[in-house]
Amino acid sequence: MQIPRPLQHTITKFLMELPGLHDAESQRAFILSAGFDPALEAQIHVGLPTAQFVPLLLGTALRYGKLQDGRWAVQAALEAAQDRVGSEKQRQCERLIDEYCSYMGDSGPPSQPSLVEPFHPPEPFFRPLKVFLCHSSKDKPLIRDLHRQLSALRLDLWFDEESLLPGQEWRTEITKAIRAADVVIICLSRHAVSQAGYLHREIRHALDIAAEQPEGTIFLIPLRLEDCPLPEKLRHVHWVNYFEEAGYQKLRRALQARATELGISAENSPNF
């Protein structure tokens, strides 16, 4: 059952921000607390990254419709979410439940799927992939070229020349941007690798965040701008040689793979 996309995105965002949905055990506990029918539970895979689990849960609940107890499956998920948040979020959740039930009120309960109905992945959650460009100031000309290329993919790029506003404390903003990124591209050159500088602090911060990601996540992408040694702390991650003919295409494929991991896409970007 389709609902207006803005409402679906708002519900998705609310569920994505819930604490403790990061592993199979916590995801299974959430499903049980929602009181889903066994037929619905069987269609929801657990053990996925939160950014994949939430769209899967919501998309499956939308298609399922009403539970045997008479509640909408999406309503049940939101009611379970209410028990996990503070009072302000509880009020927001109540408004979402009211809006969803009001919209569904005129639709009537759709027929429930059979146990053998094939699984169809939920519609991707459309938003730009957030990419942080980590680089040395000495490499600015090359980074500007890279920024121009990536801008054509309609990514949400963080590049200090474009993203920092006058008066902002740049260290704070860089730290926040790395934390918010879906991908950190670490641009490396002989100068960047051999000279002390803030770049190495950015790399350490990015490595700390990478350590929090599920195993196999594409979060750090070392990008060699020229033939240069790879820092020891990055040698466990496969790199891209940007200076080679196929380098940019390999980088683009890695970004696409990360977007697929997250269940998101750039809606209006035919080249991504």
Coordinates of C-alpha atoms in Angstrom, one line a residue:
M1 CA 0.0 0.0 0.0
Q2 CA 1.6 3.3 -1.1
I3 CA 1.5 6.4 1.1
P4 CA 2.7 9.9 0.1
R5 CA 6.4 9.9 -0.3
P6 CA 7.0 12.8 2.2
L7 CA 5.2 10.9 4.9
Q8 CA 7.1 7.7 4.1
H9 CA 10.4 9.5 4.2
T10 CA 9.5 11.2 7.6
I11 CA 8.6 7.8 9.1
T12 CA 11.8 6.3 7.7
K13 CA 13.9 9.1 9.2
F14 CA 12.2 8.7 12.6
L15 CA 12.8 5.0 12.7
M16 CA 16.4 5.4 11.4
E17 CA 17.1 7.7 14.4
L18 CA 16.0 5.1 17.0
P19 CA 18.7 3.9 19.3
G20 CA 19.8 0.3 19.4
L21 CA 18.8 -1.1 16.0
H22 CA 22.3 -2.0 14.9
D23 CA 22.4 -5.8 15.2
A24 CA 20.3 -8.9 14.6
E25 CA 19.4 -9.3 18.3
S26 CA 18.1 -5.7 18.8
Q27 CA 16.3 -5.8 15.4
R28 CA 14.6 -9.0 16.3
A29 CA 13.6 -7.6 19.7
F30 CA 12.1 -4.5 18.0
I31 CA 10.0 -6.7 15.7
L32 CA 8.7 -8.8 18.7
S33 CA 7.8 -5.6 20.6
A34 CA 5.8 -4.4 17.6
G35 CA 3.6 -7.5 17.9
F36 CA 3.8 -8.4 14.2
D37 CA 2.0 -11.4 12.8
P38 CA 4.2 -14.5 12.2
A39 CA 3.6 -14.1 8.5
L40 CA 5.0 -10.6 8.6
E41 CA 7.9 -11.5 10.8
A42 CA 9.0 -14.1 8.4
Q43 CA 9.5 -11.5 5.6
I44 CA 11.8 -9.2 7.6
H45 CA 15.5 -10.1 7.5
V46 CA 17.6 -9.1 10.5
G47 CA 21.3 -8.5 10.9
L48 CA 21.4 -5.8 8.3
P49 CA 22.9 -2.3 8.8
T50 CA 20.3 0.0 10.3
A51 CA 20.1 2.0 7.0
Q52 CA 19.0 -1.2 5.2
F53 CA 16.9 -2.7 8.0
V54 CA 14.6 0.3 8.5
P55 CA 13.5 0.7 4.8
L56 CA 13.1 -3.1 4.6
L57 CA 10.9 -3.2 7.7
L58 CA 8.8 -0.2 6.7
G59 CA 8.4 -1.3 3.1
T60 CA 7.3 -4.8 4.2
A61 CA 4.9 -3.4 6.8
L62 CA 3.4 -1.0 4.2
R63 CA 2.7 -3.9 1.8
Y64 CA 1.3 -6.2 4.6
G65 CA -1.4 -3.8 5.7
K66 CA -3.4 -4.7 8.8
L67 CA -2.3 -7.2 11.5
Q68 CA -4.6 -9.8 13.0
D69 CA -5.2 -7.5 16.0
G70 CA -6.7 -4.9 13.7
R71 CA -3.8 -2.4 13.8
W72 CA -1.9 -1.3 10.7
A73 CA 1.6 -2.9 10.7
V74 CA 3.2 0.5 10.3
Q75 CA 1.2 1.8 13.2
A76 CA 2.4 -1.1 15.3
A77 CA 6.1 -0.4 14.4
L78 CA 5.6 3.3 15.4
E79 CA 4.0 2.3 18.6
A80 CA 6.9 0.1 19.4
A81 CA 9.2 3.0 18.6
Q82 CA 7.4 5.2 21.1
D83 CA 8.6 3.1 24.0
R84 CA 12.2 3.8 23.0
V85 CA 12.3 7.6 22.9
G86 CA 11.8 10.6 25.2
S87 CA 8.7 12.6 25.6
E88 CA 9.4 15.1 22.7
K89 CA 10.0 12.2 20.3
Q90 CA 6.9 10.4 21.7
R91 CA 4.8 13.4 20.7
Q92 CA 6.3 13.4 17.2
C93 CA 5.7 9.7 16.9
E94 CA 2.0 10.1 18.0
R95 CA 1.6 12.7 15.2
L96 CA 3.0 10.3 12.7
I97 CA 0.7 7.6 13.8
D98 CA -2.3 9.9 13.6
E99 CA -1.3 11.1 10.1
Y100 CA -0.7 7.6 8.8
C101 CA -3.9 6.2 10.2
S102 CA -5.9 9.2 8.9
Y103 CA -4.5 8.6 5.4
M104 CA -5.2 4.9 5.6
G105 CA -8.7 5.3 7.0
D106 CA -10.2 5.9 3.6
S107 CA -8.3 3.1 1.9
G108 CA -9.7 0.1 3.8
P109 CA -7.4 -2.8 4.8
P110 CA -5.6 -4.3 1.9
S111 CA -5.6 -8.0 1.6
Q112 CA -2.7 -9.6 3.6
P113 CA 0.0 -11.5 1.7
S114 CA 0.2 -15.2 1.8
L115 CA 3.1 -16.9 3.5
V116 CA 4.6 -17.8 0.1
E117 CA 4.4 -14.3 -1.4
P118 CA 7.8 -13.5 -2.9
F119 CA 9.8 -10.8 -1.2
H120 CA 10.2 -7.5 -3.1
P121 CA 12.8 -5.0 -1.7
P122 CA 11.4 -1.7 -0.6
E123 CA 11.7 1.4 -2.7
P124 CA 15.1 3.1 -2.2
F125 CA 15.2 6.0 0.2
F126 CA 16.1 8.9 -2.0
R127 CA 18.7 11.3 -0.7
P128 CA 22.2 12.3 -1.9
L129 CA 25.1 10.2 -0.7
K130 CA 27.1 12.3 1.8
V131 CA 30.8 12.4 0.8
F132 CA 33.6 14.1 2.7
L133 CA 36.8 15.1 0.8
C134 CA 39.8 14.7 3.1
H135 CA 42.9 16.3 1.5
S136 CA 46.0 18.4 2.0
S137 CA 45.8 22.1 1.2
K138 CA 48.8 21.6 -1.1
D139 CA 46.6 19.4 -3.4
K140 CA 43.8 21.9 -3.8
P141 CA 44.1 22.2 -7.7
L142 CA 43.5 18.4 -8.1
I143 CA 40.8 18.4 -5.4
R144 CA 38.9 21.1 -7.3
D145 CA 39.0 18.9 -10.4
L146 CA 37.7 15.9 -8.4
H147 CA 35.0 18.1 -6.8
R148 CA 33.8 19.2 -10.2
Q149 CA 33.6 15.6 -11.5
L150 CA 31.8 14.3 -8.4
S151 CA 29.4 17.2 -8.5
A152 CA 28.0 15.9 -11.7
L153 CA 26.7 12.8 -9.7
R154 CA 24.6 15.1 -7.5
L155 CA 26.3 13.9 -4.3
D156 CA 26.2 15.9 -1.1
L157 CA 29.9 16.8 -1.1
W158 CA 31.7 18.4 1.8
F159 CA 34.7 20.3 0.4
D160 CA 36.1 23.0 2.7
E161 CA 36.3 25.7 -0.1
E162 CA 32.6 25.3 -0.8
S163 CA 31.2 24.1 2.5
L164 CA 32.8 26.3 5.1
L165 CA 31.0 29.6 5.9
P166 CA 32.8 32.8 7.0
G167 CA 33.0 32.9 10.8
Q168 CA 32.6 29.1 11.3
E169 CA 35.2 27.3 13.5
W170 CA 36.7 25.1 10.8
R171 CA 38.0 22.3 13.1
T172 CA 34.6 21.8 14.6
E173 CA 32.9 21.8 11.2
I174 CA 35.3 19.3 9.8
T175 CA 34.8 17.0 12.7
K176 CA 31.0 17.3 12.4
A177 CA 31.2 16.7 8.6
I178 CA 33.3 13.5 8.9
R179 CA 30.8 12.2 11.5
A180 CA 27.8 12.9 9.3
A181 CA 29.4 11.5 6.1
D182 CA 28.4 8.2 4.4
V183 CA 31.8 8.0 2.8
V184 CA 35.2 9.7 3.4
I185 CA 37.5 9.9 0.4
I186 CA 41.1 10.3 1.7
C187 CA 43.1 12.0 -1.0
L188 CA 46.7 11.1 -0.9
S189 CA 49.9 12.5 -2.5
R190 CA 53.6 12.3 -1.8
H191 CA 53.4 15.7 0.1
A192 CA 50.2 14.7 2.0
V193 CA 51.7 11.4 3.2
S194 CA 55.2 12.7 4.1
Q195 CA 54.4 16.0 5.8
A196 CA 52.8 16.6 9.2
G197 CA 49.5 18.4 9.1
Y198 CA 45.8 18.5 10.0
L199 CA 45.1 15.9 7.3
H200 CA 46.5 13.1 9.5
R201 CA 44.2 14.2 12.3
E202 CA 41.3 14.0 9.9
I203 CA 42.4 10.5 8.9
R204 CA 42.6 9.4 12.6
H205 CA 39.1 10.7 13.2
A206 CA 37.7 9.0 10.1
L207 CA 39.4 5.7 11.2
D208 CA 37.7 6.0 14.6
I209 CA 34.3 6.4 12.9
A210 CA 35.1 3.6 10.4
A211 CA 35.7 1.3 13.4
E212 CA 32.1 1.8 14.4
Q213 CA 30.7 0.6 11.1
P214 CA 29.5 -2.9 10.4
E215 CA 32.1 -5.2 9.0
G216 CA 32.4 -4.9 5.2
T217 CA 31.0 -1.3 5.0
I218 CA 32.6 0.9 2.4
F219 CA 33.2 4.0 4.5
L220 CA 36.9 5.0 3.8
I221 CA 38.2 5.2 0.3
P222 CA 41.9 6.0 0.0
L223 CA 42.4 7.9 -3.3
R224 CA 46.0 8.2 -4.5
L225 CA 46.3 11.3 -6.5
E226 CA 49.8 10.2 -7.7
D227 CA 52.1 7.3 -7.2
C228 CA 52.9 7.6 -3.5
P229 CA 53.2 5.3 -0.4
L230 CA 50.0 4.5 1.5
P231 CA 50.1 5.4 5.2
E232 CA 50.4 2.3 7.4
K233 CA 47.1 3.0 9.1
L234 CA 45.3 2.8 5.8
R235 CA 46.9 -0.3 4.3
H236 CA 44.1 -2.6 5.4
V237 CA 41.7 -0.7 3.0
H238 CA 41.8 -1.2 -0.8
W239 CA 42.7 2.1 -2.5
V240 CA 42.0 3.7 -5.9
N241 CA 44.7 5.2 -8.2
Y242 CA 43.0 8.4 -9.4
F243 CA 45.9 9.1 -11.7
E244 CA 45.2 5.9 -13.7
E245 CA 42.8 5.9 -16.7
A246 CA 40.2 3.8 -15.0
G247 CA 40.6 5.5 -11.6
Y248 CA 37.6 7.7 -11.6
Q249 CA 35.3 5.0 -12.8
K250 CA 36.5 2.7 -10.0
L251 CA 35.8 5.5 -7.5
R252 CA 32.3 6.0 -8.9
R253 CA 31.6 2.3 -8.6
A254 CA 32.7 2.3 -5.0
L255 CA 30.3 5.2 -4.3
Q256 CA 27.5 3.5 -6.0
A257 CA 28.1 0.3 -3.9
R258 CA 28.0 2.4 -0.7
A259 CA 24.7 4.0 -1.8
T260 CA 23.3 0.5 -2.5
E261 CA 24.5 -0.6 1.0
L262 CA 22.5 2.3 2.5
G263 CA 19.4 1.7 0.4
I264 CA 19.6 5.2 -1.0
S265 CA 20.1 6.8 -4.4
A266 CA 20.5 10.2 -6.0
E267 CA 16.9 10.4 -7.5
N268 CA 17.7 12.7 -10.4
S269 CA 21.2 11.5 -11.2
P270 CA 21.1 9.3 -14.3
N271 CA 24.8 8.9 -14.4
F272 CA 25.3 7.6 -10.9

